[in-house]
Short mmCIF file of C-alpha atoms in Angstrom, two decimals:
data_model
loop_
_atom_site.label_atom_id
_atom_site.label_comp_id
_atom_site.label_asym_id
_atom_site.label_seq_id
_atom_site.Cartn_x
_atom_site.Cartn_y
_atom_site.Cartn_z
CA UNK A 1 -17.25 66.56 -44.44
CA UNK A 2 -16.31 69.43 -43.01
CA UNK A 3 -14.03 69.52 -39.86
CA UNK A 4 -11.68 66.67 -40.88
CA UNK A 5 -9.46 67.96 -38.54
CA UNK A 6 -9.88 67.39 -35.39
CA UNK A 7 -10.74 69.93 -33.10
CA UNK A 8 -9.56 68.93 -29.76
CA UNK A 9 -5.69 69.72 -27.07
CA UNK A 10 -5.18 66.69 -26.82
CA UNK A 11 -1.70 64.39 -27.91
CA UNK A 12 -1.92 62.98 -30.14
CA UNK A 13 -3.69 65.01 -32.84
CA UNK A 14 -5.50 61.55 -34.38
CA UNK A 15 -7.20 60.82 -31.22
CA UNK A 16 -10.64 60.63 -32.18
CA UNK A 17 -13.51 61.77 -30.38
CA UNK A 18 -16.78 62.96 -32.07
CA UNK A 19 -18.14 65.16 -30.14
CA UNK A 20 -15.71 66.68 -27.76
CA UNK A 21 -16.73 69.85 -26.08
CA UNK A 22 -13.70 72.19 -25.62
CA UNK A 23 -12.79 73.05 -22.09
CA UNK A 24 -16.06 75.63 -20.28
CA UNK A 25 -13.94 76.14 -17.25
CA UNK A 26 -11.09 77.78 -16.76
CA UNK A 27 -8.36 76.40 -15.64
CA UNK A 28 -7.78 78.48 -12.39
CA UNK A 29 -11.70 77.51 -11.58
CA UNK A 30 -10.91 73.32 -12.34
CA UNK A 31 -7.54 73.73 -9.48
CA UNK A 32 -9.06 76.30 -7.38
CA UNK A 33 -12.30 74.17 -7.13
CA UNK A 34 -11.19 71.19 -6.03
CA UNK A 35 -8.21 72.69 -4.15
CA UNK A 36 -10.45 74.56 -1.89
CA UNK A 37 -12.50 71.29 -1.53
CA UNK A 38 -10.00 69.49 -0.34
CA UNK A 39 -8.77 71.72 2.54
CA UNK A 40 -11.89 72.29 3.41
CA UNK A 41 -12.28 68.52 3.76
CA UNK A 42 -8.55 68.52 6.25
CA UNK A 43 -9.76 71.26 7.98
CA UNK A 44 -12.82 69.58 8.88
CA UNK A 45 -11.49 66.17 10.01
CA UNK A 46 -8.23 67.78 11.80
CA UNK A 47 -10.57 69.70 13.90
CA UNK A 48 -13.69 66.66 14.22
CA UNK A 49 -9.96 64.19 15.01
CA UNK A 50 -8.89 66.84 17.70
CA UNK A 51 -8.89 65.06 21.40
CA UNK A 52 -5.54 64.49 23.75
CA UNK A 53 -5.15 61.38 23.50
CA UNK A 54 -4.69 61.01 19.69
CA UNK A 55 -1.11 61.54 17.91
CA UNK A 56 -0.47 64.23 16.56
CA UNK A 57 0.04 61.53 13.80
CA UNK A 58 -3.33 59.50 13.39
CA UNK A 59 -5.15 63.04 12.69
CA UNK A 60 -2.75 63.88 10.25
CA UNK A 61 -3.62 60.53 9.04
CA UNK A 62 -7.29 60.72 9.18
CA UNK A 63 -6.78 63.25 7.62
CA UNK A 64 -4.93 62.09 4.19
CA UNK A 65 -7.86 59.03 4.30
CA UNK A 66 -10.42 61.07 3.71
CA UNK A 67 -8.88 62.93 1.42
CA UNK A 68 -7.68 60.67 -0.90
CA UNK A 69 -10.74 58.76 -0.04
CA UNK A 70 -13.27 60.89 -1.61
CA UNK A 71 -11.13 61.99 -4.13
CA UNK A 72 -11.10 58.86 -5.55
CA UNK A 73 -15.05 58.49 -5.39
CA UNK A 74 -16.02 61.12 -6.61
CA UNK A 75 -13.71 62.33 -9.31
CA UNK A 76 -12.44 58.99 -10.05
CA UNK A 77 -15.40 57.53 -9.87
CA UNK A 78 -17.23 59.44 -12.01
CA UNK A 79 -14.57 59.34 -14.62
CA UNK A 80 -14.33 55.83 -14.67
CA UNK A 81 -18.88 55.62 -14.75
CA UNK A 82 -19.30 58.70 -17.39
CA UNK A 83 -16.74 57.61 -20.77
CA UNK A 84 -18.83 59.98 -22.65
CA UNK A 85 -17.99 63.11 -20.17
CA UNK A 86 -15.89 64.61 -23.18
CA UNK A 87 -18.47 65.57 -24.68
CA UNK A 88 -21.04 67.32 -21.92
CA UNK A 89 -21.87 70.76 -22.32
CA UNK A 90 -23.05 71.50 -19.12
CA UNK A 91 -19.80 72.79 -17.93
CA UNK A 92 -20.56 70.06 -14.99
CA UNK A 93 -17.58 70.33 -12.28
CA UNK A 94 -16.29 66.76 -13.22
CA UNK A 95 -16.80 66.74 -16.54
CA UNK A 96 -14.51 69.80 -16.62
CA UNK A 97 -11.86 67.93 -14.10
CA UNK A 98 -10.67 65.12 -16.81
CA UNK A 99 -11.26 67.35 -19.86
CA UNK A 100 -8.48 69.64 -18.58
CA UNK A 101 -6.38 66.71 -16.47
CA UNK A 102 -6.57 64.65 -20.33
CA UNK A 103 -4.00 67.88 -21.23
CA UNK A 104 -1.48 66.38 -18.22
CA UNK A 105 -2.85 62.28 -19.95
CA UNK A 106 -4.96 62.16 -23.06
CA UNK A 107 -5.40 58.80 -21.96
CA UNK A 108 -8.75 59.88 -19.91
CA UNK A 109 -10.57 61.12 -22.40
CA UNK A 110 -9.31 58.48 -24.95
CA UNK A 111 -10.59 56.12 -22.80
CA UNK A 112 -7.29 53.43 -22.53
CA UNK A 113 -8.06 50.75 -20.96
CA UNK A 114 -5.49 49.73 -19.07
CA UNK A 115 -6.37 53.76 -17.43
CA UNK A 116 -9.68 52.45 -16.73
CA UNK A 117 -9.11 49.32 -15.10
CA UNK A 118 -6.70 51.14 -12.22
CA UNK A 119 -9.41 53.86 -11.86
CA UNK A 120 -12.39 51.34 -11.54
CA UNK A 121 -10.00 49.16 -8.33
CA UNK A 122 -9.42 52.38 -7.26
CA UNK A 123 -13.00 54.00 -7.27
CA UNK A 124 -14.13 51.04 -6.22
CA UNK A 125 -12.72 49.40 -4.03
CA UNK A 126 -10.41 51.67 -2.80
CA UNK A 127 -12.14 54.45 -2.53
CA UNK A 128 -14.79 53.70 0.75
CA UNK A 129 -11.40 51.72 1.51
CA UNK A 130 -9.95 54.57 2.57
CA UNK A 131 -13.11 56.24 4.67
CA UNK A 132 -12.87 52.96 6.71
CA UNK A 133 -9.75 53.30 7.41
CA UNK A 134 -10.33 56.96 8.98
CA UNK A 135 -13.10 55.39 10.66
CA UNK A 136 -10.62 52.76 11.21
CA UNK A 137 -8.07 55.04 12.97
CA UNK A 138 -10.51 56.49 14.55
CA UNK A 139 -11.97 53.54 16.58
CA UNK A 140 -7.93 52.29 17.04
CA UNK A 141 -9.87 49.01 15.43
CA UNK A 142 -6.78 46.79 15.16
CA UNK A 143 -7.30 46.14 11.52
CA UNK A 144 -6.89 49.55 11.19
CA UNK A 145 -2.41 48.86 10.01
CA UNK A 146 -3.21 46.46 7.84
CA UNK A 147 -5.98 48.10 5.63
CA UNK A 148 -4.05 51.27 4.93
CA UNK A 149 -1.40 49.11 3.89
CA UNK A 150 -3.71 47.11 1.31
CA UNK A 151 -4.32 50.00 0.18
CA UNK A 152 -2.04 52.50 -0.02
CA UNK A 153 0.08 49.60 -1.84
CA UNK A 154 -3.09 49.37 -4.08
CA UNK A 155 -2.14 52.66 -4.98
CA UNK A 156 1.14 51.70 -5.53
CA UNK A 157 1.02 49.25 -7.68
CA UNK A 158 -2.14 51.20 -9.23
CA UNK A 159 0.90 53.49 -10.03
CA UNK A 160 2.76 51.81 -11.22
CA UNK A 161 0.15 49.98 -14.29
CA UNK A 162 -0.33 53.87 -14.78
CA UNK A 163 3.00 54.75 -15.48
CA UNK A 164 4.72 51.51 -17.38
CA UNK A 165 1.65 51.37 -19.88
CA UNK A 166 2.36 55.13 -20.54
CA UNK A 167 5.70 54.74 -20.92
CA UNK A 168 5.60 51.18 -23.31
CA UNK A 169 2.84 53.27 -25.62
CA UNK A 170 5.68 55.89 -25.99
CA UNK A 171 4.73 58.06 -23.52
CA UNK A 172 3.34 61.36 -26.03
CA UNK A 173 -0.08 61.69 -23.79
CA UNK A 174 0.74 65.40 -22.87
CA UNK A 175 -0.25 68.77 -25.24
CA UNK A 176 2.89 70.01 -23.77
CA UNK A 177 6.41 69.86 -20.90
CA UNK A 178 3.55 72.03 -18.73
CA UNK A 179 1.08 69.87 -18.86
CA UNK A 180 3.42 66.82 -18.95
CA UNK A 181 4.77 68.22 -15.38
CA UNK A 182 2.39 69.74 -13.82
CA UNK A 183 -0.63 67.29 -13.75
CA UNK A 184 0.80 64.31 -14.79
CA UNK A 185 3.98 63.60 -12.98
CA UNK A 186 3.31 66.42 -10.36
CA UNK A 187 0.25 65.05 -8.69
CA UNK A 188 0.34 61.86 -9.25
CA UNK A 189 3.68 61.73 -7.59
CA UNK A 190 1.45 62.42 -3.86
CA UNK A 191 -0.03 58.80 -4.68
CA UNK A 192 3.91 57.33 -4.90
CA UNK A 193 5.69 59.45 -2.16
CA UNK A 194 2.69 59.43 0.54
CA UNK A 195 1.53 55.43 -0.05
CA UNK A 196 4.91 54.68 0.49
CA UNK A 197 5.62 56.06 3.71
CA UNK A 198 2.10 54.52 4.81
CA UNK A 199 3.30 51.72 3.68
CA UNK A 200 6.50 51.49 5.14
CA UNK A 201 5.31 52.87 8.75
CA UNK A 202 2.43 49.73 8.74
CA UNK A 203 5.20 47.82 7.87
CA UNK A 204 7.47 48.48 11.08
CA UNK A 205 4.25 49.08 13.36
CA UNK A 206 3.38 45.33 12.22
CA UNK A 207 6.15 43.85 12.60
CA UNK A 208 6.32 45.48 16.11
CA UNK A 209 3.06 43.77 16.74
CA UNK A 210 4.58 40.32 15.54
CA UNK A 211 7.62 41.17 17.27
CA UNK A 212 5.84 41.88 21.32
CA UNK A 213 3.39 38.82 20.29
CA UNK A 214 6.96 36.76 19.70
CA UNK A 215 8.31 37.73 23.49
CA UNK A 216 5.07 37.15 24.75
CA UNK A 217 5.34 33.31 23.63
CA UNK A 218 8.66 33.00 24.63
CA UNK A 219 8.11 34.59 28.29
CA UNK A 220 5.04 32.55 29.18
CA UNK A 221 6.47 29.91 28.28
CA UNK B 1 4.56 40.86 -51.67
CA UNK B 2 3.55 37.47 -50.88
CA UNK B 3 1.84 35.37 -47.67
CA UNK B 4 0.00 39.12 -46.38
CA UNK B 5 -2.23 37.21 -44.80
CA UNK B 6 -1.33 35.63 -41.11
CA UNK B 7 0.03 32.08 -40.91
CA UNK B 8 -0.42 32.64 -36.57
CA UNK B 9 -3.39 30.19 -34.74
CA UNK B 10 -4.22 33.56 -33.14
CA UNK B 11 -7.37 35.58 -32.50
CA UNK B 12 -7.94 38.25 -33.22
CA UNK B 13 -6.86 36.74 -36.85
CA UNK B 14 -5.24 40.31 -38.07
CA UNK B 15 -3.35 41.15 -35.61
CA UNK B 16 -0.03 41.34 -36.28
CA UNK B 17 2.98 39.19 -36.11
CA UNK B 18 5.82 39.54 -38.56
CA UNK B 19 8.79 36.38 -38.34
CA UNK B 20 6.66 34.46 -36.42
CA UNK B 21 7.62 30.94 -36.04
CA UNK B 22 4.71 28.10 -35.51
CA UNK B 23 4.82 26.19 -32.17
CA UNK B 24 7.14 23.21 -32.52
CA UNK B 25 6.63 21.36 -29.34
CA UNK B 26 3.70 19.30 -28.66
CA UNK B 27 1.02 20.59 -25.66
CA UNK B 28 1.85 17.80 -23.74
CA UNK B 29 4.93 18.28 -23.52
CA UNK B 30 4.79 22.17 -22.65
CA UNK B 31 2.98 20.88 -20.09
CA UNK B 32 4.23 18.25 -19.04
CA UNK B 33 7.52 19.81 -17.86
CA UNK B 34 5.89 22.93 -16.69
CA UNK B 35 3.48 20.04 -14.45
CA UNK B 36 6.44 18.05 -13.45
CA UNK B 37 8.47 20.90 -12.49
CA UNK B 38 6.67 22.34 -10.34
CA UNK B 39 5.47 18.97 -8.99
CA UNK B 40 10.06 18.48 -8.48
CA UNK B 41 10.46 21.99 -6.57
CA UNK B 42 6.33 21.25 -4.17
CA UNK B 43 8.57 17.98 -3.26
CA UNK B 44 12.22 19.40 -2.95
CA UNK B 45 10.41 22.35 -0.54
CA UNK B 46 8.01 19.67 1.28
CA UNK B 47 10.97 17.27 2.20
CA UNK B 48 13.28 20.08 3.42
CA UNK B 49 10.70 21.24 5.61
CA UNK B 50 9.36 18.56 7.71
CA UNK B 51 10.34 19.98 11.59
CA UNK B 52 8.59 18.28 14.18
CA UNK B 53 8.16 22.29 15.26
CA UNK B 54 6.34 22.93 11.99
CA UNK B 55 2.49 23.70 11.43
CA UNK B 56 2.15 22.24 7.71
CA UNK B 57 0.21 25.04 6.82
CA UNK B 58 4.66 26.95 6.92
CA UNK B 59 5.33 24.04 5.00
CA UNK B 60 2.13 24.46 2.64
CA UNK B 61 2.95 27.71 2.31
CA UNK B 62 6.68 27.34 1.41
CA UNK B 63 5.88 24.75 -1.34
CA UNK B 64 3.34 27.32 -2.57
CA UNK B 65 5.52 30.35 -2.27
CA UNK B 66 8.28 28.43 -3.92
CA UNK B 67 6.49 27.03 -7.15
CA UNK B 68 4.97 30.71 -7.61
CA UNK B 69 7.70 32.54 -7.04
CA UNK B 70 9.47 30.49 -9.61
CA UNK B 71 6.42 31.09 -11.81
CA UNK B 72 7.12 34.68 -11.90
CA UNK B 73 11.20 34.72 -12.44
CA UNK B 74 11.54 31.92 -14.32
CA UNK B 75 8.40 31.53 -17.21
CA UNK B 76 7.15 35.41 -17.08
CA UNK B 77 10.66 37.26 -16.11
CA UNK B 78 11.89 35.08 -19.81
CA UNK B 79 7.65 36.92 -21.33
CA UNK B 80 8.39 40.04 -19.65
CA UNK B 81 12.12 41.01 -21.14
CA UNK B 82 11.23 38.56 -24.62
CA UNK B 83 9.46 41.49 -27.29
CA UNK B 84 10.66 38.74 -29.91
CA UNK B 85 9.93 35.44 -28.19
CA UNK B 86 6.88 34.65 -31.68
CA UNK B 87 9.97 34.06 -34.03
CA UNK B 88 12.00 31.71 -32.15
CA UNK B 89 12.96 28.77 -34.41
CA UNK B 90 15.12 26.05 -31.54
CA UNK B 91 12.49 25.08 -30.09
CA UNK B 92 13.19 26.86 -26.89
CA UNK B 93 10.68 25.86 -23.54
CA UNK B 94 9.97 29.07 -22.53
CA UNK B 95 9.15 30.72 -25.82
CA UNK B 96 7.28 27.66 -26.77
CA UNK B 97 5.19 28.31 -23.31
CA UNK B 98 4.18 31.37 -24.34
CA UNK B 99 3.61 31.27 -28.22
CA UNK B 100 1.88 28.17 -26.65
CA UNK B 101 0.22 30.10 -23.69
CA UNK B 102 -0.77 33.06 -26.27
CA UNK B 103 -3.42 30.70 -27.74
CA UNK B 104 -5.42 31.41 -25.13
CA UNK B 105 -4.83 35.14 -24.09
CA UNK B 106 -3.65 36.75 -27.90
CA UNK B 107 -1.72 39.74 -26.24
CA UNK B 108 0.35 37.87 -25.11
CA UNK B 109 2.53 37.14 -28.31
CA UNK B 110 0.36 40.73 -28.90
CA UNK B 111 2.52 42.76 -26.38
CA UNK B 112 -0.34 43.98 -25.21
CA UNK B 113 1.10 47.11 -22.29
CA UNK B 114 -1.06 46.34 -19.61
CA UNK B 115 -0.27 42.59 -19.71
CA UNK B 116 3.35 43.52 -19.91
CA UNK B 117 2.88 46.11 -16.62
CA UNK B 118 1.35 43.46 -14.93
CA UNK B 119 3.84 40.67 -15.94
CA UNK B 120 6.88 43.43 -15.57
CA UNK B 121 6.30 43.86 -11.93
CA UNK B 122 4.79 40.23 -11.03
CA UNK B 123 8.30 38.30 -12.20
CA UNK B 124 10.23 41.64 -11.03
CA UNK B 125 9.27 42.33 -7.53
CA UNK B 126 6.81 39.67 -6.46
CA UNK B 127 9.36 36.64 -7.80
CA UNK B 128 11.89 37.46 -5.82
CA UNK B 129 9.56 37.98 -2.94
CA UNK B 130 7.94 35.02 -3.32
CA UNK B 131 11.15 33.66 -2.58
CA UNK B 132 12.22 36.15 0.89
CA UNK B 133 8.83 34.04 1.59
CA UNK B 134 9.40 31.00 2.04
CA UNK B 135 12.99 31.70 3.90
CA UNK B 136 10.98 34.09 6.32
CA UNK B 137 7.75 31.71 7.08
CA UNK B 138 11.48 29.04 7.73
CA UNK B 139 13.33 30.92 10.25
CA UNK B 140 9.64 32.97 11.25
CA UNK B 141 10.14 36.44 10.84
CA UNK B 142 8.16 38.98 12.70
CA UNK B 143 7.65 40.01 8.60
CA UNK B 144 5.92 37.06 7.37
CA UNK B 145 2.71 37.55 7.56
CA UNK B 146 2.66 41.38 6.15
CA UNK B 147 5.90 40.68 3.36
CA UNK B 148 2.78 37.69 2.18
CA UNK B 149 0.00 39.68 2.01
CA UNK B 150 1.75 42.08 0.65
CA UNK B 151 2.82 39.64 -2.50
CA UNK B 152 -1.30 37.71 -2.67
CA UNK B 153 -2.25 41.98 -2.92
CA UNK B 154 -0.18 42.54 -5.64
CA UNK B 155 -1.23 38.55 -7.19
CA UNK B 156 -4.95 40.23 -7.20
CA UNK B 157 -5.11 43.37 -8.15
CA UNK B 158 -2.45 42.28 -11.06
CA UNK B 159 -4.85 39.70 -11.64
CA UNK B 160 -7.98 41.75 -11.62
CA UNK B 161 -5.47 44.50 -14.49
CA UNK B 162 -5.33 41.79 -16.52
CA UNK B 163 -9.17 40.71 -16.45
CA UNK B 164 -10.81 44.02 -16.56
CA UNK B 165 -8.52 45.45 -19.72
CA UNK B 166 -9.17 42.24 -21.46
CA UNK B 167 -13.05 42.29 -20.56
CA UNK B 168 -13.22 46.77 -21.62
CA UNK B 169 -10.98 45.64 -25.03
CA UNK B 170 -13.74 43.35 -26.30
CA UNK B 171 -12.74 39.77 -23.72
CA UNK B 172 -11.99 38.09 -28.01
CA UNK B 173 -8.24 36.77 -27.71
CA UNK B 174 -8.34 32.59 -26.92
CA UNK B 175 -7.97 30.23 -29.89
CA UNK B 176 -11.23 28.83 -28.91
CA UNK B 177 -13.61 28.32 -26.13
CA UNK B 178 -10.89 25.18 -24.98
CA UNK B 179 -8.32 28.14 -24.91
CA UNK B 180 -10.60 30.33 -23.05
CA UNK B 181 -11.26 28.23 -20.56
CA UNK B 182 -7.96 26.30 -19.40
CA UNK B 183 -5.61 28.49 -20.60
CA UNK B 184 -6.73 32.27 -19.70
CA UNK B 185 -10.10 31.16 -16.43
CA UNK B 186 -8.86 28.15 -15.28
CA UNK B 187 -4.49 29.09 -14.98
CA UNK B 188 -5.50 31.94 -13.73
CA UNK B 189 -8.44 31.29 -11.46
CA UNK B 190 -4.86 29.41 -8.98
CA UNK B 191 -4.18 33.26 -8.45
CA UNK B 192 -7.19 34.67 -7.33
CA UNK B 193 -8.42 31.65 -5.26
CA UNK B 194 -4.70 31.20 -3.17
CA UNK B 195 -4.10 34.64 -3.18
CA UNK B 196 -7.46 35.38 -1.55
CA UNK B 197 -7.06 32.47 0.86
CA UNK B 198 -3.45 33.43 2.27
CA UNK B 199 -4.75 37.77 2.46
CA UNK B 200 -7.37 36.85 5.15
CA UNK B 201 -5.11 34.49 6.43
CA UNK B 202 -2.97 37.87 7.13
CA UNK B 203 -5.25 39.73 7.61
CA UNK B 204 -6.66 37.60 10.52
CA UNK B 205 -3.24 36.83 11.57
CA UNK B 206 -2.48 40.28 11.69
CA UNK B 207 -5.58 41.76 13.66
CA UNK B 208 -4.57 39.25 16.16
CA UNK B 209 -1.10 39.96 16.97
CA UNK B 210 -2.19 43.97 17.39
CA UNK B 211 -4.93 42.89 19.51
CA UNK B 212 -2.27 40.90 21.73
CA UNK B 213 -0.86 43.91 21.89
CA UNK B 214 -3.40 45.88 23.31
CA UNK B 215 -4.08 43.46 25.99
CA UNK B 216 -0.66 43.43 27.20
CA UNK B 217 -0.44 47.27 27.53
CA UNK B 218 -3.62 47.65 29.12
CA UNK B 219 -2.38 44.87 31.85
CA UNK B 220 0.53 46.26 31.72
CA UNK B 221 -1.15 49.68 32.90
#
């Protein structure tokens, strides 16, 4: 028996990860690729959505839905279906992302069932629904707002379960305070603030549509 | 050291529940009280909601929201804030409910963090929102459909997390096949089928409202 202590950087220290291969790409490469890819997606959607009739808010929302949908499907989808990503020796980008992110929340590398459940629902249901939302906004579909509302509520519910389960289990899954705030708090906060703003907007738009319908019925009597 | 083996009826057998007090009320009493209370709530709402102008479907929905809202707030609310219910010696009804239900899913008595998170969101946010839905239907508020849609999606998301986490952890939390199907599968299935039906209805109503609004805009040009 050799190397009984675990060589991984994650907290709790006694987390067992047989076959763990350390992060091979640098933090700046991992974050840089995600940042650059996101900017390219957003720029692409911004330019193709340009039209004199389309309000700026719709273009911003299309960019958000494309960005978050691809994040859900590619990054989170890979995590859900790759339970052994931490053993990857090939410096495959998506494995490296989750090895790195697990420094902020080791429940990812530890395969916590609440995290896998939430990520599974996010990747499989919400990811494709986000891309449908891009299309729905582009074509001004009647289901555009209720779809955006549904996905945003799903994101909020998932983030709530994600944070509450961590709190109930002692909130001690980050390798340092820096990782705790930079990865766990700051990154996830986008998926609280933006879905909340979109939910409120969709709620108001829907109430307005029903109010209009009500007034129309009263007038037509 | 005495009584090292646990005297509780739950699975897994090695679940440790120091201070556990067996279920004191009979199964028929526990189910009978819940059934009778539910029938009384539903009958009360049915009678007070009777009005020549109100469609039957609205009255049925008001009954559902009152029943599920009170279940969320009273039964599930008690569970969330009573981590030591299994030690209760007084045959207090709400403790007995959860001692009994835990035969179908021992994660309740075992205080699984995913179960507590989902139940917390259900009891604290969805419970009061259900009672607001009764009021919203009664007063034909413009937010009636989007509110019902939001709560139903929350119930569906919660039930999905509830079942998926169990599957990921081996799906072995029931004291017998009877309890597995009667409590875990059948009882929870109501919170899949009904919220799904309500979500679809609200989705269609919302699309129709936006379609009407769109037609109105076209006509008014």
